[in-house]
Amino acid sequence: PCPLQAVPLALPMGRLRAVPVALFGWRPSPFTGRTTAHHGVTIAAPAGEPVLAAGAGRVVFAGSVRERKANEWTRLGNLVVLDHGAGVFTVYAHLREVAVRRAQSVVRSARIGTVGQTGWTRVPALYYEVRWPLTSASKPIDPALVTVGLPSEDLDARFEDPTGGLPDDFTVLDHLPGRGRAHCRPSAAVE
């Protein structure tokens, strides 16, 4: 749905020093022990490892969320959200350093931050999420459907249902503080 250079095809970090530790789907929470929906992929890597844009886009959020009413976002610590156009977004979280600013355009493989241990994570890691336009909204889908090289537990089932049957109770981008609808609409074009 967006220009080819903007599709989040590239891995968000180098393969040699990164290990996926929690795939998309239902997972036991390491904090509560309850089974919860995991709308992305968590990749453990050394702190300070570069985090790269999976596709060209525009930064719609960069930093940390400190407002209590946005609790779901505070769990992600320092984060970057990229708008790739046409309802495609990527979320990069638990960053130690954020290397971009809001409204900045980035190209695929541009450094947008570094792996950290902010928010709710027990080890240095990157939380990576892909949101894709399905029906009337951009919803989290298994990143392995788009980003080449990421593992998936059941790729055939994901092609039938990209959302993996996860509930629609994910936190919407419009709930990022100061990023109301005007800031989180898909951009008309990606530079």
Coordinates of N, CA and C in Angstrom, one line a residue:
P1 N 0.8 -1.2 0.0 CA 0.0 0.0 0.0 C 0.9 1.3 0.0
C2 N 2.2 1.2 0.2 CA 3.0 2.4 0.2 C 4.1 2.1 -0.8
P3 N 4.9 3.2 -1.1 CA 6.0 3.0 -2.1 C 7.0 1.9 -1.7
L4 N 7.6 1.2 -2.6 CA 8.4 0.1 -2.3 C 9.6 0.4 -1.4
Q5 N 10.2 1.6 -1.5 CA 11.3 2.0 -0.6 C 10.8 2.2 0.8
A6 N 9.5 2.4 1.0 CA 9.0 2.6 2.3 C 8.5 1.4 3.0
V7 N 8.2 0.3 2.3 CA 7.7 -0.9 2.9 C 8.8 -1.4 3.9
P8 N 8.4 -1.7 5.1 CA 9.4 -2.1 6.1 C 9.9 -3.6 5.9
L9 N 10.8 -3.7 4.9 CA 11.3 -5.0 4.5 C 12.6 -5.4 5.2
A10 N 13.4 -4.4 5.6 CA 14.7 -4.7 6.2 C 14.6 -5.0 7.7
L11 N 15.5 -5.8 8.1 CA 15.6 -6.0 9.6 C 16.0 -4.7 10.3
P12 N 15.4 -4.5 11.5 CA 15.7 -3.3 12.3 C 17.1 -3.3 12.9
M13 N 17.9 -4.4 12.8 CA 19.2 -4.4 13.3 C 20.0 -5.6 12.7
G14 N 21.3 -5.6 12.8 CA 22.1 -6.7 12.2 C 21.7 -8.0 12.8
R15 N 21.8 -9.1 12.0 CA 21.5 -10.4 12.5 C 22.5 -11.1 13.5
L16 N 23.7 -10.7 13.3 CA 24.8 -11.4 14.1 C 24.7 -11.3 15.6
R17 N 24.2 -10.1 16.0 CA 24.2 -9.9 17.5 C 22.8 -9.7 18.0
A18 N 21.8 -10.3 17.3 CA 20.4 -10.1 17.7 C 19.7 -11.5 17.7
V19 N 18.9 -11.7 18.8 CA 18.2 -13.0 19.0 C 16.7 -12.7 19.3
P20 N 15.8 -13.1 18.4 CA 14.4 -13.0 18.8 C 14.0 -13.8 20.0
V21 N 13.5 -13.2 21.0 CA 13.2 -13.9 22.3 C 11.7 -14.0 22.6
A22 N 10.9 -13.2 21.8 CA 9.4 -13.3 22.0 C 8.8 -12.9 20.6
L23 N 8.1 -13.9 20.0 CA 7.5 -13.6 18.7 C 6.1 -13.1 18.8
F24 N 5.6 -12.7 17.7 CA 4.2 -12.1 17.6 C 3.2 -13.2 18.1
G25 N 2.2 -12.9 18.9 CA 1.2 -13.8 19.3 C 1.0 -13.8 20.8
W26 N 0.4 -14.8 21.3 CA 0.1 -14.9 22.7 C 1.3 -15.4 23.5
R27 N 1.7 -14.6 24.5 CA 2.9 -14.9 25.3 C 2.6 -14.7 26.8
P28 N 3.3 -15.5 27.6 CA 3.2 -15.2 29.0 C 4.1 -14.0 29.3
S29 N 3.5 -13.1 30.1 CA 4.2 -11.9 30.5 C 5.3 -12.2 31.5
P30 N 6.5 -11.7 31.2 CA 7.6 -12.0 32.2 C 7.4 -11.2 33.5
F31 N 6.5 -10.2 33.5 CA 6.2 -9.4 34.7 C 5.0 -9.9 35.5
T32 N 4.0 -10.4 34.8 CA 2.8 -10.8 35.5 C 2.5 -12.3 35.5
G33 N 3.1 -13.0 34.6 CA 2.9 -14.4 34.4 C 1.7 -14.7 33.6
R34 N 0.8 -13.7 33.4 CA -0.4 -14.0 32.7 C -0.1 -14.0 31.2
T35 N -0.9 -14.8 30.4 CA -0.8 -14.8 29.0 C -1.4 -13.6 28.4
T36 N -0.6 -12.8 27.6 CA -1.1 -11.6 27.0 C -0.8 -11.5 25.5
A37 N -1.4 -10.6 24.8 CA -1.2 -10.4 23.4 C 0.1 -9.7 23.2
H38 N 1.0 -10.2 22.4 CA 2.3 -9.6 22.1 C 2.2 -9.2 20.6
H39 N 2.0 -7.9 20.4 CA 1.7 -7.3 19.1 C 2.9 -7.1 18.2
G40 N 4.1 -7.5 18.6 CA 5.3 -7.3 17.9 C 6.3 -8.5 18.1
V41 N 7.6 -8.2 17.9 CA 8.6 -9.1 18.1 C 9.6 -8.5 19.1
T42 N 10.1 -9.2 20.1 CA 11.1 -8.7 21.0 C 12.4 -9.4 20.6
I43 N 13.4 -8.5 20.3 CA 14.7 -9.0 19.9 C 15.8 -8.6 20.9
A44 N 16.4 -9.6 21.6 CA 17.5 -9.3 22.6 C 18.8 -9.0 21.8
A45 N 19.5 -8.0 22.2 CA 20.8 -7.6 21.6 C 21.6 -6.8 22.6
P46 N 22.9 -6.7 22.4 CA 23.7 -5.9 23.3 C 23.2 -4.5 23.4
A47 N 23.3 -3.9 24.6 CA 22.9 -2.5 24.7 C 23.8 -1.6 23.8
G48 N 23.2 -0.7 23.2 CA 24.0 0.2 22.3 C 24.1 -0.3 20.8
E49 N 23.5 -1.5 20.5 CA 23.5 -1.9 19.2 C 22.6 -1.0 18.3
P50 N 23.1 -0.6 17.1 CA 22.3 0.3 16.3 C 20.9 -0.3 15.9
V51 N 19.9 0.5 16.0 CA 18.5 0.2 15.5 C 18.3 1.0 14.3
L52 N 17.8 0.3 13.2 CA 17.7 0.8 11.9 C 16.3 0.9 11.4
A53 N 16.0 1.9 10.6 CA 14.6 2.0 10.0 C 14.4 0.8 9.0
A54 N 13.3 0.1 9.2 CA 13.1 -1.0 8.3 C 12.6 -0.6 6.9
G55 N 12.2 0.6 6.8 CA 11.8 1.2 5.5 C 11.8 2.7 5.6
A56 N 11.8 3.4 4.5 CA 11.8 4.8 4.5 C 10.5 5.3 5.1
G57 N 10.5 6.5 5.8 CA 9.3 7.0 6.4 C 9.6 8.3 7.1
R58 N 8.6 8.8 7.8 CA 8.6 10.0 8.5 C 8.4 9.7 10.0
V59 N 9.2 10.3 10.9 CA 9.0 10.1 12.3 C 7.8 10.8 12.8
V60 N 6.9 10.1 13.4 CA 5.7 10.7 14.0 C 5.8 10.8 15.5
F61 N 6.7 10.0 16.1 CA 6.9 10.1 17.5 C 8.4 9.7 17.8
A62 N 9.1 10.4 18.7 CA 10.4 10.1 19.1 C 10.6 10.5 20.5
G63 N 10.9 9.6 21.4 CA 11.1 9.9 22.8 C 10.5 9.0 23.7
S64 N 10.1 9.5 24.9 CA 9.4 8.6 25.9 C 8.1 9.2 26.3
V65 N 7.2 8.4 26.7 CA 5.9 8.8 27.1 C 5.8 8.8 28.7
R66 N 5.5 9.9 29.3 CA 5.6 9.9 30.7 C 4.2 10.1 31.3
E67 N 3.2 10.2 30.5 CA 1.8 10.5 31.0 C 1.2 9.2 31.5
R68 N 0.6 9.2 32.7 CA 0.0 8.0 33.3 C -1.2 7.5 32.4
K69 N -1.9 8.4 31.8 CA -3.1 7.9 31.0 C -2.6 7.1 29.7
A70 N -1.4 7.2 29.4 CA -0.8 6.5 28.2 C 0.0 5.4 28.7
N71 N -0.4 4.6 29.7 CA 0.3 3.6 30.3 C 0.9 2.5 29.4
E72 N 0.1 2.1 28.4 CA 0.6 1.1 27.4 C 1.9 1.6 26.7
W73 N 1.9 2.9 26.4 CA 3.1 3.5 25.8 C 4.3 3.6 26.7
T74 N 4.0 3.9 28.0 CA 5.1 4.0 29.0 C 5.8 2.7 29.2
R75 N 5.2 1.6 29.0 CA 5.8 0.3 29.1 C 6.9 0.1 28.1
L76 N 6.8 0.8 27.0 CA 7.8 0.6 25.9 C 9.0 1.5 26.1
G77 N 9.1 2.3 27.1 CA 10.2 3.2 27.4 C 10.5 4.2 26.3
N78 N 11.7 4.4 25.9 CA 12.0 5.3 24.8 C 11.6 4.6 23.4
L79 N 10.9 5.3 22.6 CA 10.4 4.7 21.4 C 10.5 5.7 20.2
V80 N 10.4 5.1 19.0 CA 10.3 5.8 17.7 C 9.2 5.2 17.0
V81 N 8.3 6.0 16.4 CA 7.2 5.5 15.5 C 7.4 6.1 14.1
L82 N 7.5 5.3 13.1 CA 7.7 5.8 11.7 C 6.4 5.5 11.0
D83 N 6.0 6.5 10.2 CA 4.9 6.5 9.3 C 5.5 6.2 7.9
H84 N 5.1 5.1 7.3 CA 5.7 4.7 6.0 C 4.7 5.1 4.8
G85 N 3.6 5.6 5.2 CA 2.6 6.0 4.2 C 1.5 5.0 4.1
A86 N 0.3 5.4 3.6 CA -0.8 4.6 3.3 C -1.2 3.7 4.5
G87 N -1.0 4.1 5.7 CA -1.5 3.3 6.9 C -0.5 2.3 7.4
V88 N 0.7 2.3 6.9 CA 1.8 1.4 7.4 C 2.7 2.2 8.4
F89 N 2.8 1.6 9.6 CA 3.6 2.2 10.6 C 4.6 1.1 11.2
T90 N 5.7 1.6 11.7 CA 6.5 0.7 12.5 C 6.8 1.3 13.9
V91 N 6.9 0.5 14.9 CA 7.2 1.0 16.3 C 8.5 0.3 16.7
Y92 N 9.4 1.1 17.3 CA 10.7 0.6 17.8 C 10.8 1.1 19.2
A93 N 10.9 0.1 20.2 CA 10.9 0.5 21.6 C 12.0 -0.1 22.4
H94 N 12.1 0.3 23.7 CA 13.1 0.0 24.7 C 14.4 0.6 24.3
L95 N 14.4 1.7 23.5 CA 15.7 2.3 23.0 C 16.4 2.9 24.2
R96 N 17.7 2.8 24.1 CA 18.6 3.5 25.0 C 18.8 5.0 24.5
E97 N 19.0 5.1 23.3 CA 19.2 6.4 22.6 C 18.2 6.5 21.5
V98 N 17.6 7.7 21.3 CA 16.8 8.0 20.2 C 17.6 9.0 19.3
A99 N 17.8 8.6 18.1 CA 18.7 9.4 17.2 C 17.9 10.2 16.1
V100 N 16.6 10.3 16.2 CA 15.8 11.1 15.3 C 14.9 12.0 16.0
R101 N 14.2 12.9 15.3 CA 13.2 13.8 15.9 C 11.9 13.8 15.1
R102 N 10.9 14.2 15.7 CA 9.6 14.2 15.1 C 9.6 15.0 13.8
A103 N 8.9 14.5 12.8 CA 8.8 15.1 11.5 C 10.0 14.9 10.6
Q104 N 11.0 14.2 11.1 CA 12.2 14.0 10.3 C 11.9 12.8 9.3
S105 N 12.4 12.9 8.1 CA 12.3 11.9 7.1 C 13.6 11.0 7.2
V106 N 13.4 9.7 7.1 CA 14.5 8.7 7.2 C 14.4 7.8 6.0
V107 N 15.5 7.2 5.6 CA 15.6 6.2 4.5 C 15.7 4.9 5.2
R108 N 15.4 3.8 4.4 CA 15.6 2.5 4.9 C 17.1 2.3 5.4
S109 N 17.2 1.6 6.5 CA 18.5 1.3 7.1 C 19.2 2.5 7.8
A110 N 18.5 3.7 7.9 CA 19.1 4.8 8.6 C 19.0 4.5 10.1
R111 N 20.0 4.9 10.8 CA 20.1 4.7 12.3 C 19.1 5.6 13.0
I112 N 18.2 5.0 13.7 CA 17.1 5.8 14.4 C 17.3 5.7 15.9
G113 N 18.2 4.9 16.4 CA 18.4 4.8 17.8 C 19.4 3.6 18.1
T114 N 19.4 3.3 19.4 CA 20.2 2.1 19.9 C 19.4 1.3 20.8
V115 N 19.8 0.0 20.9 CA 19.1 -1.0 21.8 C 19.3 -0.5 23.2
G116 N 18.3 -0.6 24.0 CA 18.4 -0.2 25.4 C 17.6 -1.2 26.3
Q117 N 17.4 -0.7 27.5 CA 16.6 -1.5 28.5 C 15.7 -0.5 29.2
T118 N 14.9 0.2 28.5 CA 14.0 1.2 29.0 C 12.5 0.6 29.0
G119 N 11.7 1.1 29.9 CA 10.3 0.5 29.9 C 10.3 -0.8 30.6
W120 N 9.4 -1.7 30.2 CA 9.2 -3.0 30.8 C 10.0 -4.0 30.0
T121 N 11.3 -4.2 30.3 CA 12.1 -5.2 29.7 C 13.1 -5.6 30.7
R122 N 13.5 -6.9 30.8 CA 14.4 -7.4 31.7 C 15.8 -7.4 31.2
V123 N 16.0 -7.3 29.9 CA 17.3 -7.4 29.3 C 17.4 -6.3 28.2
P124 N 18.6 -5.9 27.7 CA 18.6 -5.0 26.6 C 17.9 -5.7 25.4
A125 N 17.0 -4.9 24.8 CA 16.2 -5.5 23.7 C 15.5 -4.5 22.9
L126 N 15.1 -4.9 21.7 CA 14.3 -4.0 20.8 C 12.9 -4.6 20.7
Y127 N 11.9 -3.9 20.9 CA 10.5 -4.3 20.6 C 10.2 -3.7 19.3
Y128 N 9.8 -4.5 18.3 CA 9.6 -4.1 16.9 C 8.2 -4.5 16.5
E129 N 7.4 -3.5 16.1 CA 6.0 -3.8 15.7 C 5.7 -3.2 14.3
V130 N 4.9 -3.9 13.5 CA 4.5 -3.4 12.2 C 3.0 -3.3 12.3
R131 N 2.5 -2.1 11.9 CA 1.0 -1.9 11.7 C 0.7 -1.7 10.3
W132 N -0.4 -2.4 9.8 CA -0.7 -2.5 8.4 C -2.2 -2.1 8.3
P133 N -2.6 -1.5 7.2 CA -4.0 -1.1 7.0 C -4.9 -2.4 6.7
L134 N -5.7 -2.7 7.6 CA -6.6 -3.8 7.5 C -8.0 -3.3 7.8
T135 N -9.0 -3.6 7.0 CA -10.3 -3.1 7.1 C -10.3 -1.6 7.2
S136 N -10.7 -1.0 8.3 CA -10.7 0.5 8.4 C -9.6 1.1 9.2
A137 N -8.7 0.3 9.7 CA -7.6 0.9 10.6 C -6.3 0.2 10.4
S138 N -5.2 0.8 10.8 CA -3.9 0.2 10.8 C -3.8 -0.6 12.1
K139 N -3.6 -1.9 11.9 CA -3.5 -2.9 13.0 C -2.2 -3.6 13.1
P140 N -1.8 -4.0 14.3 CA -0.5 -4.8 14.4 C -0.7 -6.1 13.6
I141 N 0.3 -6.4 12.8 CA 0.4 -7.7 12.1 C 1.7 -8.4 12.5
D142 N 1.8 -9.7 12.2 CA 3.1 -10.4 12.5 C 4.1 -9.7 11.6
P143 N 5.2 -9.1 12.2 CA 6.2 -8.5 11.4 C 6.9 -9.4 10.4
A144 N 6.9 -10.7 10.7 CA 7.5 -11.7 9.8 C 6.8 -11.7 8.4
L145 N 5.6 -11.2 8.3 CA 4.9 -11.2 7.0 C 5.5 -10.1 6.1
V146 N 6.2 -9.2 6.6 CA 6.7 -8.1 5.8 C 8.2 -8.0 5.9
T147 N 8.8 -8.0 7.1 CA 10.2 -7.9 7.3 C 10.9 -9.2 7.1
V148 N 11.8 -9.2 6.1 CA 12.5 -10.4 5.6 C 13.5 -10.8 6.7
G149 N 13.5 -12.1 7.1 CA 14.5 -12.6 8.0 C 13.9 -12.8 9.4
L150 N 12.7 -12.3 9.7 CA 12.2 -12.5 11.1 C 11.4 -13.8 11.1
P151 N 11.6 -14.6 12.2 CA 10.9 -15.9 12.3 C 9.4 -15.7 12.6
S152 N 8.6 -16.7 12.3 CA 7.2 -16.7 12.7 C 6.8 -18.1 13.1
E153 N 5.9 -18.2 14.1 CA 5.6 -19.6 14.6 C 4.8 -20.4 13.6
D154 N 3.9 -19.7 12.8 CA 3.1 -20.4 11.9 C 2.7 -19.5 10.7
L155 N 3.6 -19.4 9.8 CA 3.5 -18.4 8.7 C 2.3 -18.6 7.8
D156 N 1.9 -19.9 7.6 CA 0.7 -20.2 6.8 C -0.5 -19.6 7.5
A157 N -0.6 -19.8 8.8 CA -1.8 -19.3 9.5 C -1.8 -17.7 9.5
R158 N -0.6 -17.1 9.5 CA -0.5 -15.7 9.5 C -0.9 -15.1 8.2
F159 N -0.7 -15.8 7.1 CA -1.2 -15.3 5.8 C -2.7 -15.3 5.7
E160 N -3.3 -16.3 6.4 CA -4.8 -16.3 6.5 C -5.3 -15.2 7.4
D161 N -4.7 -15.0 8.5 CA -5.1 -14.0 9.5 C -3.8 -13.2 10.0
P162 N -3.5 -12.1 9.3 CA -2.2 -11.4 9.7 C -2.2 -10.9 11.1
T163 N -3.4 -10.7 11.7 CA -3.4 -10.3 13.1 C -3.2 -11.4 14.1
G164 N -3.2 -12.6 13.7 CA -3.0 -13.8 14.5 C -4.1 -14.0 15.5
G165 N -5.3 -13.4 15.2 CA -6.4 -13.6 16.1 C -6.3 -12.8 17.4
L166 N -5.3 -11.9 17.5 CA -5.1 -11.1 18.7 C -6.2 -10.1 18.8
P167 N -6.6 -9.7 20.0 CA -7.7 -8.8 20.2 C -7.4 -7.4 19.7
D168 N -8.4 -6.6 19.4 CA -8.2 -5.3 18.9 C -8.0 -4.3 20.0
D169 N -7.5 -4.7 21.2 CA -7.3 -3.8 22.3 C -5.9 -3.2 22.3
F170 N -5.2 -3.2 21.2 CA -3.9 -2.6 21.2 C -4.0 -1.1 21.3
T171 N -2.9 -0.5 21.8 CA -2.9 1.0 22.0 C -2.8 1.7 20.6
V172 N -3.7 2.6 20.3 CA -3.7 3.3 19.0 C -2.7 4.4 19.1
L173 N -2.2 4.7 17.9 CA -1.1 5.8 17.8 C -1.6 7.1 18.2
D174 N -2.9 7.3 18.0 CA -3.5 8.6 18.4 C -3.4 8.9 19.9
H175 N -3.1 7.9 20.7 CA -3.0 8.0 22.2 C -1.6 8.5 22.6
L176 N -0.7 8.6 21.7 CA 0.6 9.1 22.0 C 0.4 10.6 22.4
P177 N 0.9 11.0 23.6 CA 0.7 12.4 24.0 C 1.2 13.4 23.0
G178 N 0.4 14.4 22.7 CA 0.7 15.4 21.8 C 0.7 15.0 20.3
R179 N 0.3 13.8 20.1 CA 0.4 13.3 18.7 C -1.0 13.0 18.2
G180 N -2.0 13.9 18.4 CA -3.3 13.7 18.0 C -3.5 13.2 16.6
R181 N -4.7 13.0 16.2 CA -4.9 12.5 14.8 C -4.2 13.2 13.7
A182 N -4.0 14.5 13.8 CA -3.3 15.2 12.7 C -1.9 14.7 12.5
H183 N -1.3 14.3 13.6 CA 0.1 13.9 13.5 C 0.3 12.4 13.2
C184 N -0.7 11.6 13.3 CA -0.6 10.2 13.1 C -1.3 9.6 11.9
R185 N -1.9 10.5 11.1 CA -2.5 10.0 9.9 C -1.4 9.6 8.9
P186 N -1.7 8.6 8.1 CA -0.7 8.3 7.1 C -0.3 9.4 6.2
S187 N 1.0 9.6 5.9 CA 1.4 10.7 5.1 C 1.1 10.4 3.6
A188 N 0.9 11.4 2.9 CA 0.5 11.3 1.5 C 1.6 10.7 0.7
A189 N 2.8 11.0 1.0 CA 4.0 10.5 0.2 C 5.2 10.4 1.2
V190 N 6.0 9.5 0.9 CA 7.3 9.4 1.7 C 8.4 9.9 0.8
E191 N 9.2 10.7 1.4 CA 10.4 11.2 0.7 C 11.5 10.2 0.6

